[in-house]
């Protein structure tokens, strides 16, 4: 288990900001974490924590932690059912309020995530990025980000990546504070939880079939 108090290449002020918010935050919400863990264990079973390998800063692979939000369910061939069929009422509740992402604070403490940055996506997406899109890995990934407060799962993949790169080019401590404030409002309003026609978001299959829109960064 690797802890990086100050990951190389990451601005010290950004890392200090993460720690100053995360350490007392984890202490304050520890009773909530315990309650959620019990509910997940009762209604969704074990394991309570969902673990998945994701690419982080400079594409380095790490293990992401989240509360489990889907049940294990497969078809007759052993293939997992669609997300919409595996999501339970508790899972939808956790995702609607982003409570399933609270264990990612552990990743922040370890120096693998920041509170704000491009969301860490799937490893299999790495060879599908254009050179410009791959620049999203020039900063630590985050629990929330510029794309999340500008549409989240309702955006096309092209728009998400463009907003991620915009964040890389325009990062400042003030921007992180603004994104955190906007994230709180988005969670309260439950905006952008899923894309049209899906329970979460469609898979990224490459740039050839990814649509774009005229949405500009704000």
Tab-separated table of N, CA, C and O in Angstrom, residues 44-162:
chain	number	residue	atom	x	y	z
A	44	UNK	N	-27.153	-5.306	-0.528
A	44	UNK	CA	-26.431	-5.669	-1.741
A	44	UNK	C	-25.441	-6.809	-1.523
A	44	UNK	O	-24.948	-7.396	-2.484
A	45	UNK	N	-25.135	-7.085	-0.278
A	45	UNK	CA	-24.231	-8.183	0.019
A	45	UNK	C	-22.768	-7.770	0.005
A	45	UNK	O	-22.426	-6.595	-0.017
A	46	UNK	N	-21.909	-8.766	-0.002
A	46	UNK	CA	-20.462	-8.539	0.004
A	46	UNK	C	-19.911	-8.695	-1.409
A	46	UNK	O	-20.489	-9.413	-2.229
A	47	UNK	N	-18.814	-8.019	-1.708
A	47	UNK	CA	-18.094	-7.078	-0.841
A	47	UNK	C	-18.798	-5.723	-0.783
A	47	UNK	O	-19.453	-5.322	-1.743
A	48	UNK	N	-18.625	-5.041	0.329
A	48	UNK	CA	-19.240	-3.723	0.495
A	48	UNK	C	-18.542	-2.696	-0.384
A	48	UNK	O	-19.186	-1.812	-0.959
A	49	UNK	N	-17.222	-2.824	-0.493
A	49	UNK	CA	-16.424	-1.875	-1.282
A	49	UNK	C	-16.148	-2.451	-2.668
A	49	UNK	O	-15.664	-3.571	-2.812
A	50	UNK	N	-16.495	-1.675	-3.681
A	50	UNK	CA	-16.209	-2.020	-5.063
A	50	UNK	C	-14.811	-1.514	-5.396
A	50	UNK	O	-14.501	-0.345	-5.179
A	51	UNK	N	-13.969	-2.394	-5.902
A	51	UNK	CA	-12.598	-2.031	-6.261
A	51	UNK	C	-12.400	-2.223	-7.761
A	51	UNK	O	-12.829	-3.230	-8.321
A	52	UNK	N	-11.762	-1.257	-8.371
A	52	UNK	CA	-11.489	-1.369	-9.803
A	52	UNK	C	-10.194	-0.638	-10.137
A	52	UNK	O	-9.938	0.448	-9.626
A	53	UNK	N	-9.395	-1.241	-10.985
A	53	UNK	CA	-8.140	-0.629	-11.414
A	53	UNK	C	-8.437	0.465	-12.426
A	53	UNK	O	-9.182	0.263	-13.385
A	54	UNK	N	-7.879	1.645	-12.185
A	54	UNK	CA	-8.101	2.793	-13.061
A	54	UNK	C	-6.771	3.487	-13.340
A	54	UNK	O	-5.848	3.444	-12.515
A	55	UNK	N	-6.648	4.167	-14.486
A	55	UNK	CA	-5.439	4.951	-14.761
A	55	UNK	C	-5.502	6.309	-14.090
A	55	UNK	O	-6.534	6.983	-14.120
A	56	UNK	N	-4.405	6.712	-13.466
A	56	UNK	CA	-4.352	7.997	-12.786
A	56	UNK	C	-3.366	8.948	-13.432
A	56	UNK	O	-3.272	9.030	-14.658
A	57	UNK	N	-2.624	9.658	-12.606
A	57	UNK	CA	-1.654	10.647	-13.086
A	57	UNK	C	-0.616	9.979	-13.976
A	57	UNK	O	-0.031	8.960	-13.615
A	58	UNK	N	-0.416	10.557	-15.162
A	58	UNK	CA	0.508	10.017	-16.173
A	58	UNK	C	0.151	8.594	-16.586
A	58	UNK	O	0.992	7.836	-17.067
A	59	UNK	N	-1.108	8.195	-16.377
A	59	UNK	CA	-1.559	6.869	-16.770
A	59	UNK	C	-1.187	5.759	-15.805
A	59	UNK	O	-1.439	4.583	-16.089
A	60	UNK	N	-0.599	6.110	-14.654
A	60	UNK	CA	-0.223	5.091	-13.669
A	60	UNK	C	-1.477	4.443	-13.084
A	60	UNK	O	-2.414	5.122	-12.691
A	61	UNK	N	-1.481	3.116	-13.029
A	61	UNK	CA	-2.663	2.377	-12.599
A	61	UNK	C	-2.746	2.318	-11.069
A	61	UNK	O	-1.748	2.077	-10.382
A	62	UNK	N	-3.950	2.546	-10.550
A	62	UNK	CA	-4.189	2.444	-9.109
A	62	UNK	C	-5.540	1.791	-8.886
A	62	UNK	O	-6.321	1.592	-9.827
A	63	UNK	N	-5.833	1.431	-7.641
A	63	UNK	CA	-7.116	0.807	-7.304
A	63	UNK	C	-8.069	1.853	-6.758
A	63	UNK	O	-7.781	2.495	-5.750
A	64	UNK	N	-9.197	2.013	-7.436
A	64	UNK	CA	-10.226	2.970	-7.017
A	64	UNK	C	-11.208	2.276	-6.087
A	64	UNK	O	-11.585	1.124	-6.314
A	65	UNK	N	-11.636	2.979	-5.035
A	65	UNK	CA	-12.572	2.423	-4.062
A	65	UNK	C	-13.903	3.179	-4.105
A	65	UNK	O	-13.925	4.405	-4.094
A	66	UNK	N	-15.000	2.416	-4.161
A	66	UNK	CA	-16.338	2.993	-4.117
A	66	UNK	C	-17.243	2.055	-3.328
A	66	UNK	O	-16.933	0.870	-3.174
A	67	UNK	N	-18.362	2.580	-2.830
A	67	UNK	CA	-19.350	1.681	-2.254
A	67	UNK	C	-20.023	0.912	-3.387
A	67	UNK	O	-20.312	1.466	-4.450
A	68	UNK	N	-20.260	-0.331	-3.157
A	68	UNK	CA	-20.970	-1.154	-4.137
A	68	UNK	C	-22.368	-0.585	-4.340
A	68	UNK	O	-23.070	-0.250	-3.382
A	69	UNK	N	-22.799	-0.492	-5.613
A	69	UNK	CA	-24.127	0.044	-5.900
A	69	UNK	C	-24.944	-0.866	-6.806
A	69	UNK	O	-26.094	-0.566	-7.107
A	70	UNK	N	-24.361	-1.993	-7.237
A	70	UNK	CA	-25.077	-2.926	-8.112
A	70	UNK	C	-25.035	-4.332	-7.525
A	70	UNK	O	-24.092	-4.706	-6.841
A	71	UNK	N	-26.065	-5.078	-7.827
A	71	UNK	CA	-26.093	-6.483	-7.403
A	71	UNK	C	-25.425	-7.344	-8.465
A	71	UNK	O	-25.325	-6.959	-9.632
A	72	UNK	N	-24.972	-8.512	-8.063
A	72	UNK	CA	-24.405	-9.470	-9.015
A	72	UNK	C	-25.565	-10.177	-9.710
A	72	UNK	O	-26.361	-10.866	-9.067
A	73	UNK	N	-25.678	-9.972	-11.022
A	73	UNK	CA	-26.744	-10.617	-11.784
A	73	UNK	C	-26.247	-10.854	-13.204
A	73	UNK	O	-25.732	-9.939	-13.846
A	74	UNK	N	-26.400	-12.074	-13.669
A	74	UNK	CA	-25.928	-12.432	-15.005
A	74	UNK	C	-27.041	-13.115	-15.797
A	74	UNK	O	-28.034	-13.602	-15.220
A	75	UNK	N	-26.857	-13.153	-17.114
A	75	UNK	CA	-27.821	-13.852	-17.957
A	75	UNK	C	-27.469	-15.336	-18.003
A	75	UNK	O	-26.579	-15.804	-17.281
A	76	UNK	N	-28.149	-16.073	-18.855
A	76	UNK	CA	-27.950	-17.532	-18.928
A	76	UNK	C	-26.557	-17.915	-19.399
A	76	UNK	O	-26.110	-19.047	-19.169
A	77	UNK	N	-25.859	-16.967	-20.028
A	77	UNK	CA	-24.495	-17.222	-20.506
A	77	UNK	C	-23.426	-16.744	-19.530
A	77	UNK	O	-22.244	-16.805	-19.836
A	78	UNK	N	-23.871	-16.254	-18.383
A	78	UNK	CA	-22.927	-15.775	-17.382
A	78	UNK	C	-22.449	-14.360	-17.608
A	78	UNK	O	-21.555	-13.883	-16.901
A	79	UNK	N	-23.054	-13.665	-18.573
A	79	UNK	CA	-22.666	-12.287	-18.869
A	79	UNK	C	-23.449	-11.339	-17.961
A	79	UNK	O	-24.658	-11.504	-17.788
A	80	UNK	N	-22.775	-10.335	-17.335
A	80	UNK	CA	-23.485	-9.401	-16.458
A	80	UNK	C	-24.638	-8.712	-17.176
A	80	UNK	O	-24.524	-8.334	-18.346
A	81	UNK	N	-25.762	-8.590	-16.481
A	81	UNK	CA	-26.921	-7.897	-17.039
A	81	UNK	C	-26.618	-6.406	-17.175
A	81	UNK	O	-25.685	-5.892	-16.543
A	82	UNK	N	-27.373	-5.665	-17.967
A	82	UNK	CA	-27.161	-4.220	-18.100
A	82	UNK	C	-27.237	-3.519	-16.750
A	82	UNK	O	-27.907	-3.993	-15.819
A	83	UNK	N	-26.555	-2.384	-16.656
A	83	UNK	CA	-26.535	-1.623	-15.402
A	83	UNK	C	-27.940	-1.349	-14.886
A	83	UNK	O	-28.199	-1.403	-13.681
A	84	UNK	N	-28.863	-1.028	-15.790
A	84	UNK	CA	-30.226	-0.674	-15.378
A	84	UNK	C	-30.916	-1.819	-14.655
A	84	UNK	O	-31.792	-1.588	-13.819
A	85	UNK	N	-30.532	-3.051	-14.958
A	85	UNK	CA	-31.139	-4.212	-14.317
A	85	UNK	C	-30.408	-4.624	-13.049
A	85	UNK	O	-30.966	-5.349	-12.221
A	86	UNK	N	-29.167	-4.194	-12.902
A	86	UNK	CA	-28.391	-4.559	-11.713
A	86	UNK	C	-28.447	-3.484	-10.624
A	86	UNK	O	-28.162	-3.761	-9.468
A	87	UNK	N	-28.829	-2.272	-11.016
A	87	UNK	CA	-28.957	-1.201	-10.029
A	87	UNK	C	-30.195	-1.431	-9.174
A	87	UNK	O	-31.284	-1.658	-9.688
A	88	UNK	N	-30.038	-1.360	-7.868
A	88	UNK	CA	-31.165	-1.493	-6.953
A	88	UNK	C	-31.616	-0.110	-6.496
A	88	UNK	O	-31.020	0.911	-6.842
A	89	UNK	N	-32.681	-0.070	-5.731
A	89	UNK	CA	-33.161	1.208	-5.214
A	89	UNK	C	-32.090	1.876	-4.349
A	89	UNK	O	-31.872	3.083	-4.448
A	90	UNK	N	-31.406	1.080	-3.524
A	90	UNK	CA	-30.329	1.633	-2.715
A	90	UNK	C	-29.205	2.138	-3.604
A	90	UNK	O	-28.650	3.223	-3.372
A	91	UNK	N	-28.865	1.374	-4.639
A	91	UNK	CA	-27.800	1.782	-5.548
A	91	UNK	C	-28.127	3.093	-6.236
A	91	UNK	O	-27.262	3.965	-6.381
A	92	UNK	N	-29.363	3.254	-6.684
A	92	UNK	CA	-29.765	4.502	-7.340
A	92	UNK	C	-29.695	5.673	-6.365
A	92	UNK	O	-29.310	6.783	-6.732
A	93	UNK	N	-30.079	5.412	-5.109
A	93	UNK	CA	-30.012	6.452	-4.091
A	93	UNK	C	-28.567	6.877	-3.841
A	93	UNK	O	-28.251	8.071	-3.785
A	94	UNK	N	-27.669	5.891	-3.717
A	94	UNK	CA	-26.260	6.192	-3.485
A	94	UNK	C	-25.685	7.009	-4.638
A	94	UNK	O	-24.952	7.985	-4.429
A	95	UNK	N	-26.021	6.628	-5.867
A	95	UNK	CA	-25.488	7.331	-7.032
A	95	UNK	C	-26.103	8.714	-7.194
A	95	UNK	O	-25.430	9.647	-7.623
A	96	UNK	N	-27.383	8.838	-6.883
A	96	UNK	CA	-28.054	10.127	-7.039
A	96	UNK	C	-27.403	11.201	-6.180
A	96	UNK	O	-27.300	12.370	-6.585
A	97	UNK	N	-26.954	10.815	-4.990
A	97	UNK	CA	-26.315	11.768	-4.073
A	97	UNK	C	-24.796	11.613	-4.050
A	97	UNK	O	-24.129	12.204	-3.205
A	98	UNK	N	-24.268	10.802	-4.974
A	98	UNK	CA	-22.820	10.552	-5.072
A	98	UNK	C	-22.239	9.972	-3.788
A	98	UNK	O	-21.033	10.090	-3.536
A	99	UNK	N	-23.068	9.321	-2.990
A	99	UNK	CA	-22.586	8.718	-1.750
A	99	UNK	C	-21.716	7.500	-2.014
A	99	UNK	O	-20.871	7.144	-1.183
A	100	UNK	N	-21.914	6.865	-3.170
A	100	UNK	CA	-21.098	5.694	-3.502
A	100	UNK	C	-19.633	6.061	-3.683
A	100	UNK	O	-18.749	5.210	-3.598
A	101	UNK	N	-19.354	7.357	-3.911
A	101	UNK	CA	-17.985	7.784	-4.168
A	101	UNK	C	-17.223	8.217	-2.910
A	101	UNK	O	-16.038	8.535	-2.986
A	102	UNK	N	-17.872	8.192	-1.763
A	102	UNK	CA	-17.203	8.629	-0.536
A	102	UNK	C	-15.940	7.831	-0.201
A	102	UNK	O	-14.964	8.406	0.297
A	103	UNK	N	-15.897	6.501	-0.443
A	103	UNK	CA	-14.646	5.779	-0.162
A	103	UNK	C	-13.462	6.262	-0.983
A	103	UNK	O	-12.313	5.953	-0.650
A	104	UNK	N	-13.709	7.021	-2.053
A	104	UNK	CA	-12.607	7.562	-2.845
A	104	UNK	C	-11.781	8.570	-2.054
A	104	UNK	O	-10.656	8.907	-2.449
A	105	UNK	N	-12.307	9.035	-0.933
A	105	UNK	CA	-11.519	9.916	-0.066
A	105	UNK	C	-10.253	9.205	0.415
A	105	UNK	O	-9.239	9.853	0.695
A	106	UNK	N	-10.312	7.879	0.516
A	106	UNK	CA	-9.128	7.093	0.866
A	106	UNK	C	-8.077	7.235	-0.227
A	106	UNK	O	-6.886	7.348	0.056
A	107	UNK	N	-8.525	7.229	-1.486
A	107	UNK	CA	-7.606	7.442	-2.601
A	107	UNK	C	-6.981	8.831	-2.554
A	107	UNK	O	-5.818	9.015	-2.925
A	108	UNK	N	-7.761	9.815	-2.098
A	108	UNK	CA	-7.226	11.173	-1.964
A	108	UNK	C	-6.134	11.196	-0.895
A	108	UNK	O	-5.054	11.767	-1.099
A	109	UNK	N	-6.382	10.567	0.233
A	109	UNK	CA	-5.388	10.527	1.305
A	109	UNK	C	-4.109	9.835	0.847
A	109	UNK	O	-3.005	10.235	1.239
A	110	UNK	N	-4.232	8.828	-0.007
A	110	UNK	CA	-3.069	8.090	-0.496
A	110	UNK	C	-2.301	8.852	-1.573
A	110	UNK	O	-1.203	8.452	-1.947
A	111	UNK	N	-2.882	9.929	-2.090
A	111	UNK	CA	-2.218	10.700	-3.132
A	111	UNK	C	-2.468	10.177	-4.533
A	111	UNK	O	-1.759	10.539	-5.475
A	112	UNK	N	-3.495	9.337	-4.702
A	112	UNK	CA	-3.833	8.775	-6.006
A	112	UNK	C	-4.902	9.598	-6.714
A	112	UNK	O	-5.023	9.552	-7.942
A	113	UNK	N	-5.707	10.284	-5.928
A	113	UNK	CA	-6.771	11.144	-6.440
A	113	UNK	C	-6.640	12.522	-5.819
A	113	UNK	O	-6.051	12.683	-4.749
A	114	UNK	N	-7.233	13.499	-6.491
A	114	UNK	CA	-7.434	14.822	-5.912
A	114	UNK	C	-8.938	14.983	-5.692
A	114	UNK	O	-9.736	14.203	-6.222
A	115	UNK	N	-9.333	15.948	-4.905
A	115	UNK	CA	-10.763	16.219	-4.786
A	115	UNK	C	-11.322	16.665	-6.127
A	115	UNK	O	-12.460	16.337	-6.483
A	116	UNK	N	-10.520	17.404	-6.892
A	116	UNK	CA	-10.962	17.935	-8.192
A	116	UNK	C	-9.971	17.545	-9.282
A	116	UNK	O	-8.754	17.701	-9.111
A	117	UNK	N	-10.494	17.058	-10.377
A	117	UNK	CA	-9.659	16.679	-11.520
A	117	UNK	C	-10.493	15.852	-12.482
A	117	UNK	O	-11.640	15.505	-12.169
A	118	UNK	N	-9.976	15.515	-13.635
A	118	UNK	CA	-10.714	14.652	-14.564
A	118	UNK	C	-11.030	13.308	-13.907
A	118	UNK	O	-10.176	12.728	-13.234
A	119	UNK	N	-12.232	12.824	-14.102
A	119	UNK	CA	-12.603	11.551	-13.501
A	119	UNK	C	-11.742	10.416	-14.047
A	119	UNK	O	-11.476	10.335	-15.245
A	120	UNK	N	-11.279	9.500	-13.182
A	120	UNK	CA	-10.503	8.342	-13.668
A	120	UNK	C	-11.437	7.367	-14.372
A	120	UNK	O	-12.432	6.929	-13.802
A	121	UNK	N	-11.143	7.046	-15.607
A	121	UNK	CA	-12.001	6.186	-16.412
A	121	UNK	C	-11.426	4.773	-16.491
A	121	UNK	O	-10.598	4.400	-15.671
A	122	UNK	N	-11.872	3.996	-17.451
A	122	UNK	CA	-11.453	2.607	-17.546
A	122	UNK	C	-10.087	2.470	-18.232
A	122	UNK	O	-9.739	3.257	-19.119
A	123	UNK	N	-9.344	1.456	-17.825
A	123	UNK	CA	-8.025	1.211	-18.406
A	123	UNK	C	-8.127	0.969	-19.913
A	123	UNK	O	-7.275	1.427	-20.683
A	124	UNK	N	-9.192	0.293	-20.336
A	124	UNK	CA	-9.311	-0.035	-21.756
A	124	UNK	C	-9.539	1.183	-22.650
A	124	UNK	O	-9.441	1.089	-23.880
A	125	UNK	N	-9.801	2.340	-22.048
A	125	UNK	CA	-9.964	3.557	-22.847
A	125	UNK	C	-8.610	4.162	-23.254
A	125	UNK	O	-8.552	4.947	-24.196
A	126	UNK	N	-7.549	3.814	-22.543
A	126	UNK	CA	-6.249	4.461	-22.773
A	126	UNK	C	-5.804	4.448	-24.237
A	126	UNK	O	-5.396	5.493	-24.755
A	127	UNK	N	-5.867	3.311	-24.944
A	127	UNK	CA	-5.407	3.328	-26.343
A	127	UNK	C	-6.388	3.997	-27.302
A	127	UNK	O	-6.063	4.180	-28.484
A	128	UNK	N	-7.567	4.377	-26.808
A	128	UNK	CA	-8.581	4.979	-27.673
A	128	UNK	C	-8.505	6.501	-27.713
A	128	UNK	O	-9.116	7.135	-28.580
A	129	UNK	N	-7.747	7.104	-26.777
A	129	UNK	CA	-7.663	8.561	-26.721
A	129	UNK	C	-6.824	9.119	-27.876
A	129	UNK	O	-5.851	8.499	-28.314
A	130	UNK	N	-7.184	10.312	-28.328
A	130	UNK	CA	-6.286	11.063	-29.205
A	130	UNK	C	-5.185	11.647	-28.324
A	130	UNK	O	-5.284	11.631	-27.080
A	131	UNK	N	-4.140	12.180	-28.947
A	131	UNK	CA	-3.045	12.780	-28.170
A	131	UNK	C	-3.564	13.919	-27.305
A	131	UNK	O	-3.125	14.092	-26.160
A	132	UNK	N	-4.496	14.693	-27.828
A	132	UNK	CA	-5.055	15.816	-27.062
A	132	UNK	C	-5.884	15.310	-25.886
A	132	UNK	O	-5.773	15.810	-24.767
A	133	UNK	N	-6.704	14.298	-26.105
A	133	UNK	CA	-7.531	13.748	-25.029
A	133	UNK	C	-6.688	13.115	-23.931
A	133	UNK	O	-7.038	13.185	-22.752
A	134	UNK	N	-5.565	12.528	-24.304
A	134	UNK	CA	-4.687	11.876	-23.327
A	134	UNK	C	-4.076	12.869	-22.354
A	134	UNK	O	-3.596	12.476	-21.279
A	135	UNK	N	-4.133	14.166	-22.672
A	135	UNK	CA	-3.606	15.190	-21.774
A	135	UNK	C	-4.407	15.295	-20.481
A	135	UNK	O	-3.951	15.916	-19.519
A	136	UNK	N	-5.574	14.682	-20.430
A	136	UNK	CA	-6.361	14.668	-19.193
A	136	UNK	C	-5.598	13.970	-18.075
A	136	UNK	O	-5.921	14.138	-16.885
A	137	UNK	N	-4.579	13.175	-18.426
A	137	UNK	CA	-3.776	12.475	-17.423
A	137	UNK	C	-2.558	13.286	-16.977
A	137	UNK	O	-1.712	12.768	-16.247
A	138	UNK	N	-2.492	14.550	-17.390
A	138	UNK	CA	-1.373	15.401	-16.970
A	138	UNK	C	-1.580	15.985	-15.579
A	138	UNK	O	-0.714	16.706	-15.078
A	139	UNK	N	-2.717	15.692	-14.962
A	139	UNK	CA	-2.996	16.096	-13.585
A	139	UNK	C	-3.552	14.886	-12.844
A	139	UNK	O	-3.943	13.893	-13.468
A	140	UNK	N	-3.600	14.958	-11.528
A	140	UNK	CA	-4.253	13.897	-10.767
A	140	UNK	C	-5.726	13.828	-11.149
A	140	UNK	O	-6.375	14.856	-11.329
A	141	UNK	N	-6.272	12.621	-11.296
A	141	UNK	CA	-7.717	12.517	-11.496
A	141	UNK	C	-8.434	12.972	-10.233
A	141	UNK	O	-7.809	13.103	-9.168
A	142	UNK	N	-9.734	13.207	-10.337
A	142	UNK	CA	-10.461	13.743	-9.190
A	142	UNK	C	-11.776	13.042	-8.918
A	142	UNK	O	-12.318	12.322	-9.762
A	143	UNK	N	-12.302	13.270	-7.723
A	143	UNK	CA	-13.626	12.768	-7.364
A	143	UNK	C	-14.689	13.521	-8.150
A	143	UNK	O	-15.687	12.956	-8.595
A	144	UNK	N	-14.486	14.821	-8.323
A	144	UNK	CA	-15.348	15.630	-9.169
A	144	UNK	C	-14.458	16.428	-10.112
A	144	UNK	O	-13.234	16.468	-9.929
A	145	UNK	N	-15.058	17.030	-11.126
A	145	UNK	CA	-14.247	17.748	-12.093
A	145	UNK	C	-15.054	18.746	-12.899
A	145	UNK	O	-16.268	18.879	-12.722
A	146	UNK	N	-14.371	19.420	-13.821
A	146	UNK	CA	-14.998	20.449	-14.641
A	146	UNK	C	-16.090	19.858	-15.533
A	146	UNK	O	-17.141	20.465	-15.752
A	147	UNK	N	-15.865	18.652	-16.045
A	147	UNK	CA	-16.891	18.004	-16.860
A	147	UNK	C	-18.108	17.625	-16.014
A	147	UNK	O	-19.249	17.698	-16.484
A	148	UNK	N	-17.883	17.237	-14.761
A	148	UNK	CA	-18.989	16.820	-13.895
A	148	UNK	C	-19.930	17.987	-13.570
A	148	UNK	O	-21.125	17.784	-13.424
A	149	UNK	N	-19.407	19.179	-13.456
A	149	UNK	CA	-20.276	20.318	-13.133
A	149	UNK	C	-20.789	21.022	-14.379
A	149	UNK	O	-21.508	22.008	-14.289
A	150	UNK	N	-20.417	20.509	-15.552
A	150	UNK	CA	-20.898	21.073	-16.805
A	150	UNK	C	-21.716	20.067	-17.616
A	150	UNK	O	-21.781	20.152	-18.843
A	151	UNK	N	-22.318	19.111	-16.916
A	151	UNK	CA	-23.185	18.175	-17.616
A	151	UNK	C	-23.058	16.730	-17.204
A	151	UNK	O	-23.954	15.928	-17.430
A	152	UNK	N	-21.897	16.359	-16.646
A	152	UNK	CA	-21.693	15.000	-16.139
A	152	UNK	C	-22.009	13.959	-17.209
A	152	UNK	O	-21.495	14.011	-18.309
A	153	UNK	N	-22.882	13.029	-16.937
A	153	UNK	CA	-23.143	11.929	-17.864
A	153	UNK	C	-24.048	12.298	-19.036
A	153	UNK	O	-24.298	11.471	-19.916
A	154	UNK	N	-24.566	13.524	-19.064
A	154	UNK	CA	-25.386	13.946	-20.195
A	154	UNK	C	-24.523	14.457	-21.350
A	154	UNK	O	-25.036	14.686	-22.449
A	155	UNK	N	-23.226	14.646	-21.112
A	155	UNK	CA	-22.316	15.126	-22.148
A	155	UNK	C	-21.870	13.997	-23.066
A	155	UNK	O	-21.821	12.840	-22.668
A	156	UNK	N	-21.504	14.352	-24.300
A	156	UNK	CA	-20.851	13.375	-25.172
A	156	UNK	C	-19.439	13.154	-24.651
A	156	UNK	O	-18.886	13.977	-23.902
A	157	UNK	N	-18.831	12.042	-25.055
A	157	UNK	CA	-17.457	11.780	-24.647
A	157	UNK	C	-16.521	12.881	-25.139
A	157	UNK	O	-15.609	13.296	-24.419
A	158	UNK	N	-16.742	13.358	-26.348
A	158	UNK	CA	-15.889	14.413	-26.887
A	158	UNK	C	-15.947	15.655	-26.004
A	158	UNK	O	-14.916	16.289	-25.736
A	159	UNK	N	-17.137	16.019	-25.555
A	159	UNK	CA	-17.274	17.194	-24.701
A	159	UNK	C	-16.622	16.982	-23.334
A	159	UNK	O	-15.993	17.890	-22.774
A	160	UNK	N	-16.787	15.788	-22.790
A	160	UNK	CA	-16.157	15.486	-21.500
A	160	UNK	C	-14.646	15.653	-21.586
A	160	UNK	O	-14.027	16.289	-20.723
A	161	UNK	N	-14.049	15.073	-22.635
A	161	UNK	CA	-12.604	15.136	-22.768
A	161	UNK	C	-12.136	16.576	-23.019
A	161	UNK	O	-11.090	16.989	-22.515
A	162	UNK	N	-12.911	17.336	-23.797
A	162	UNK	CA	-12.532	18.717	-24.069
A	162	UNK	C	-12.564	19.550	-22.781
A	162	UNK	O	-11.671	20.372	-22.537
